[in-house]
Every structure is written in structure tokens, then in C-alpha cells.
């Protein structure tokens, strides 16, 4: 079943990394919550390219696009000052394989 197109102002992509039935999450310094790695798409960048870039920046692991499987796309109200009334689109991928040991960065 295909979804209707939903308008959005913010586009993000997230990579879910699972190993030994454990989900790898990160926490940004100064934040009280944990999240899966990912971020906003850069101009001209695909959602898959964003996940590859963000996982390298945030966890120093190498991922190839063919190891990403789209789990789902979510549309939710955006949070944060200055984003009132905006909609966020998040493409969430399962990361099937990666190279390197995940190591947190200062991102």
C-alpha cells in the first residue's frame, strides 16, 4: 500500500544499528535523551547518503548504501523553538552491516 504524499519542512534520516539484539543509541552532550544516529539531509543528498555520512561522523563506522534497508518513513510535528507548526519527515533505515567498532565522537 502506497502512502499519500505528506508535506514537510524538515527532512531527516536515521540508521538503526542492532547487534546481539541490542540497539545502539547515542546521546548528544547536554541532552537528557538518547536517540539513534542520524540527522538532517544536506542539499542534494539522499536519505541513504545522509545515514552513511552521519554514522561516519557520529560513530566512526563505514556503511555502504546497499547495506541500508528502509524500515519506514514517519511524519511528525517538529519540536524545538522556531519549528512551531512544522512537520518533520524521518526516513528510518536498518543498517544490516558496517565496518569498524562504533566509537562516539563529539558530534
JSON list of C-alpha atoms in Angstrom, two decimals:
[
{"chain": "A", "resi": 1, "resn": "UNK", "atom": "CA", "xyz": [0.00, 0.00, 0.00]},
{"chain": "A", "resi": 2, "resn": "UNK", "atom": "CA", "xyz": [1.45, 3.36, -1.03]},
{"chain": "A", "resi": 3, "resn": "UNK", "atom": "CA", "xyz": [1.18, 6.38, 1.27]},
{"chain": "A", "resi": 4, "resn": "UNK", "atom": "CA", "xyz": [-0.18, 9.72, 0.23]},
{"chain": "A", "resi": 5, "resn": "UNK", "atom": "CA", "xyz": [2.46, 12.41, -0.13]},
{"chain": "A", "resi": 6, "resn": "UNK", "atom": "CA", "xyz": [2.75, 14.47, 3.05]},
{"chain": "A", "resi": 7, "resn": "UNK", "atom": "CA", "xyz": [4.15, 18.00, 3.09]},
{"chain": "A", "resi": 8, "resn": "UNK", "atom": "CA", "xyz": [7.10, 18.58, 5.40]},
{"chain": "A", "resi": 9, "resn": "UNK", "atom": "CA", "xyz": [9.60, 21.31, 6.15]},
{"chain": "A", "resi": 10, "resn": "UNK", "atom": "CA", "xyz": [12.38, 19.27, 7.77]},
{"chain": "A", "resi": 11, "resn": "UNK", "atom": "CA", "xyz": [13.84, 16.02, 6.36]},
{"chain": "A", "resi": 12, "resn": "UNK", "atom": "CA", "xyz": [15.99, 13.68, 8.43]},
{"chain": "A", "resi": 13, "resn": "UNK", "atom": "CA", "xyz": [17.34, 10.15, 8.04]},
{"chain": "A", "resi": 14, "resn": "UNK", "atom": "CA", "xyz": [18.22, 7.70, 10.80]},
{"chain": "A", "resi": 15, "resn": "UNK", "atom": "CA", "xyz": [20.20, 4.44, 10.89]},
{"chain": "A", "resi": 16, "resn": "UNK", "atom": "CA", "xyz": [19.21, 1.73, 13.35]},
{"chain": "A", "resi": 17, "resn": "UNK", "atom": "CA", "xyz": [22.22, -0.40, 14.27]},
{"chain": "A", "resi": 18, "resn": "UNK", "atom": "CA", "xyz": [21.38, -3.66, 16.04]},
{"chain": "A", "resi": 19, "resn": "UNK", "atom": "CA", "xyz": [23.96, -6.15, 17.26]},
{"chain": "A", "resi": 20, "resn": "UNK", "atom": "CA", "xyz": [23.32, -9.13, 19.55]},
{"chain": "A", "resi": 21, "resn": "UNK", "atom": "CA", "xyz": [19.69, -7.95, 19.91]},
{"chain": "A", "resi": 22, "resn": "UNK", "atom": "CA", "xyz": [20.86, -4.56, 21.26]},
{"chain": "A", "resi": 23, "resn": "UNK", "atom": "CA", "xyz": [20.04, -1.22, 19.64]},
{"chain": "A", "resi": 24, "resn": "UNK", "atom": "CA", "xyz": [22.92, 1.25, 19.54]},
{"chain": "A", "resi": 25, "resn": "UNK", "atom": "CA", "xyz": [21.81, 4.72, 20.66]},
{"chain": "A", "resi": 26, "resn": "UNK", "atom": "CA", "xyz": [23.67, 7.98, 21.18]},
{"chain": "A", "resi": 27, "resn": "UNK", "atom": "CA", "xyz": [23.23, 11.00, 23.42]},
{"chain": "A", "resi": 28, "resn": "UNK", "atom": "CA", "xyz": [24.31, 14.49, 22.49]},
{"chain": "A", "resi": 29, "resn": "UNK", "atom": "CA", "xyz": [26.23, 16.25, 25.29]},
{"chain": "A", "resi": 30, "resn": "UNK", "atom": "CA", "xyz": [23.83, 18.42, 27.27]},
{"chain": "A", "resi": 31, "resn": "UNK", "atom": "CA", "xyz": [20.75, 16.46, 26.20]},
{"chain": "A", "resi": 32, "resn": "UNK", "atom": "CA", "xyz": [18.66, 14.29, 28.51]},
{"chain": "A", "resi": 33, "resn": "UNK", "atom": "CA", "xyz": [17.54, 11.77, 25.88]},
{"chain": "A", "resi": 34, "resn": "UNK", "atom": "CA", "xyz": [19.04, 9.05, 23.75]},
{"chain": "A", "resi": 35, "resn": "UNK", "atom": "CA", "xyz": [18.40, 8.57, 20.02]},
{"chain": "A", "resi": 36, "resn": "UNK", "atom": "CA", "xyz": [19.53, 6.53, 17.06]},
{"chain": "A", "resi": 37, "resn": "UNK", "atom": "CA", "xyz": [22.23, 8.11, 14.88]},
{"chain": "A", "resi": 38, "resn": "UNK", "atom": "CA", "xyz": [21.16, 10.31, 12.03]},
{"chain": "A", "resi": 39, "resn": "UNK", "atom": "CA", "xyz": [20.50, 13.89, 11.05]},
{"chain": "A", "resi": 40, "resn": "UNK", "atom": "CA", "xyz": [19.20, 16.37, 8.51]},
{"chain": "A", "resi": 41, "resn": "UNK", "atom": "CA", "xyz": [19.82, 15.87, 4.83]},
{"chain": "A", "resi": 42, "resn": "UNK", "atom": "CA", "xyz": [22.36, 18.22, 3.27]},
{"chain": "A", "resi": 43, "resn": "UNK", "atom": "CA", "xyz": [21.30, 19.92, 0.00]},
{"chain": "A", "resi": 44, "resn": "UNK", "atom": "CA", "xyz": [21.33, 17.40, -2.86]},
{"chain": "A", "resi": 45, "resn": "UNK", "atom": "CA", "xyz": [21.90, 14.46, -0.51]},
{"chain": "A", "resi": 46, "resn": "UNK", "atom": "CA", "xyz": [19.71, 11.35, -0.45]},
{"chain": "A", "resi": 47, "resn": "UNK", "atom": "CA", "xyz": [18.42, 9.86, 2.78]},
{"chain": "A", "resi": 48, "resn": "UNK", "atom": "CA", "xyz": [20.80, 6.90, 2.34]},
{"chain": "A", "resi": 49, "resn": "UNK", "atom": "CA", "xyz": [23.78, 9.23, 1.82]},
{"chain": "A", "resi": 50, "resn": "UNK", "atom": "CA", "xyz": [22.81, 11.08, 5.00]},
{"chain": "A", "resi": 51, "resn": "UNK", "atom": "CA", "xyz": [22.81, 7.89, 7.04]},
{"chain": "A", "resi": 52, "resn": "UNK", "atom": "CA", "xyz": [26.22, 6.88, 5.66]},
{"chain": "A", "resi": 53, "resn": "UNK", "atom": "CA", "xyz": [27.65, 10.36, 6.44]},
{"chain": "A", "resi": 54, "resn": "UNK", "atom": "CA", "xyz": [26.08, 10.65, 9.90]},
{"chain": "A", "resi": 55, "resn": "UNK", "atom": "CA", "xyz": [27.21, 7.19, 11.03]},
{"chain": "A", "resi": 56, "resn": "UNK", "atom": "CA", "xyz": [30.76, 8.06, 9.97]},
{"chain": "A", "resi": 57, "resn": "UNK", "atom": "CA", "xyz": [30.63, 11.44, 11.75]},
{"chain": "A", "resi": 58, "resn": "UNK", "atom": "CA", "xyz": [28.88, 10.27, 14.91]},
{"chain": "A", "resi": 59, "resn": "UNK", "atom": "CA", "xyz": [30.24, 6.75, 15.41]},
{"chain": "A", "resi": 60, "resn": "UNK", "atom": "CA", "xyz": [33.25, 6.42, 13.07]},
{"chain": "A", "resi": 61, "resn": "UNK", "atom": "CA", "xyz": [31.83, 3.40, 11.24]},
{"chain": "A", "resi": 62, "resn": "UNK", "atom": "CA", "xyz": [31.73, 2.82, 7.50]},
{"chain": "A", "resi": 63, "resn": "UNK", "atom": "CA", "xyz": [28.46, 1.85, 5.86]},
{"chain": "A", "resi": 64, "resn": "UNK", "atom": "CA", "xyz": [27.59, 1.32, 2.21]},
{"chain": "A", "resi": 65, "resn": "UNK", "atom": "CA", "xyz": [24.17, 2.28, 0.91]},
{"chain": "A", "resi": 66, "resn": "UNK", "atom": "CA", "xyz": [23.40, -1.28, -0.21]},
{"chain": "A", "resi": 67, "resn": "UNK", "atom": "CA", "xyz": [23.54, -2.34, 3.48]},
{"chain": "A", "resi": 68, "resn": "UNK", "atom": "CA", "xyz": [20.66, 0.00, 4.36]},
{"chain": "A", "resi": 69, "resn": "UNK", "atom": "CA", "xyz": [17.08, -1.26, 4.34]},
{"chain": "A", "resi": 70, "resn": "UNK", "atom": "CA", "xyz": [14.25, 1.25, 4.61]},
{"chain": "A", "resi": 71, "resn": "UNK", "atom": "CA", "xyz": [12.18, 0.33, 7.65]},
{"chain": "A", "resi": 72, "resn": "UNK", "atom": "CA", "xyz": [9.63, 3.14, 7.38]},
{"chain": "A", "resi": 73, "resn": "UNK", "atom": "CA", "xyz": [9.07, 6.84, 6.87]},
{"chain": "A", "resi": 74, "resn": "UNK", "atom": "CA", "xyz": [7.46, 8.85, 9.65]},
{"chain": "A", "resi": 75, "resn": "UNK", "atom": "CA", "xyz": [5.85, 12.29, 9.62]},
{"chain": "A", "resi": 76, "resn": "UNK", "atom": "CA", "xyz": [5.63, 14.01, 12.99]},
{"chain": "A", "resi": 77, "resn": "UNK", "atom": "CA", "xyz": [5.24, 17.54, 14.36]},
{"chain": "A", "resi": 78, "resn": "UNK", "atom": "CA", "xyz": [8.67, 19.17, 14.59]},
{"chain": "A", "resi": 79, "resn": "UNK", "atom": "CA", "xyz": [9.93, 20.05, 18.05]},
{"chain": "A", "resi": 80, "resn": "UNK", "atom": "CA", "xyz": [12.05, 22.96, 19.12]},
{"chain": "A", "resi": 81, "resn": "UNK", "atom": "CA", "xyz": [11.95, 26.71, 19.17]},
{"chain": "A", "resi": 82, "resn": "UNK", "atom": "CA", "xyz": [11.31, 28.17, 15.76]},
{"chain": "A", "resi": 83, "resn": "UNK", "atom": "CA", "xyz": [9.71, 24.99, 14.38]},
{"chain": "A", "resi": 84, "resn": "UNK", "atom": "CA", "xyz": [6.17, 25.51, 15.64]},
{"chain": "A", "resi": 85, "resn": "UNK", "atom": "CA", "xyz": [3.64, 24.28, 13.10]},
{"chain": "A", "resi": 86, "resn": "UNK", "atom": "CA", "xyz": [6.27, 22.49, 11.00]},
{"chain": "A", "resi": 87, "resn": "UNK", "atom": "CA", "xyz": [6.31, 18.82, 10.03]},
{"chain": "A", "resi": 88, "resn": "UNK", "atom": "CA", "xyz": [9.38, 16.60, 10.18]},
{"chain": "A", "resi": 89, "resn": "UNK", "atom": "CA", "xyz": [9.86, 13.66, 7.82]},
{"chain": "A", "resi": 90, "resn": "UNK", "atom": "CA", "xyz": [12.18, 10.93, 9.07]},
{"chain": "A", "resi": 91, "resn": "UNK", "atom": "CA", "xyz": [13.32, 8.06, 6.86]},
{"chain": "A", "resi": 92, "resn": "UNK", "atom": "CA", "xyz": [14.43, 5.25, 9.17]},
{"chain": "A", "resi": 93, "resn": "UNK", "atom": "CA", "xyz": [16.80, 2.57, 7.90]},
{"chain": "A", "resi": 94, "resn": "UNK", "atom": "CA", "xyz": [18.02, -0.69, 9.39]},
{"chain": "A", "resi": 95, "resn": "UNK", "atom": "CA", "xyz": [21.79, -0.90, 9.00]},
{"chain": "A", "resi": 96, "resn": "UNK", "atom": "CA", "xyz": [22.46, -4.51, 8.00]},
{"chain": "A", "resi": 97, "resn": "UNK", "atom": "CA", "xyz": [26.29, -4.31, 8.11]},
{"chain": "A", "resi": 98, "resn": "UNK", "atom": "CA", "xyz": [29.03, -1.85, 8.93]},
{"chain": "A", "resi": 99, "resn": "UNK", "atom": "CA", "xyz": [32.80, -1.80, 9.18]},
{"chain": "A", "resi": 100, "resn": "UNK", "atom": "CA", "xyz": [34.59, -0.63, 12.31]},
{"chain": "A", "resi": 101, "resn": "UNK", "atom": "CA", "xyz": [33.82, -0.60, 16.00]},
{"chain": "A", "resi": 102, "resn": "UNK", "atom": "CA", "xyz": [31.30, 2.12, 16.87]},
{"chain": "A", "resi": 103, "resn": "UNK", "atom": "CA", "xyz": [33.12, 4.86, 18.78]},
{"chain": "A", "resi": 104, "resn": "UNK", "atom": "CA", "xyz": [31.33, 8.02, 19.94]},
{"chain": "A", "resi": 105, "resn": "UNK", "atom": "CA", "xyz": [32.52, 11.34, 18.57]},
{"chain": "A", "resi": 106, "resn": "UNK", "atom": "CA", "xyz": [31.96, 14.82, 19.88]},
{"chain": "A", "resi": 107, "resn": "UNK", "atom": "CA", "xyz": [29.10, 15.42, 17.39]}
]
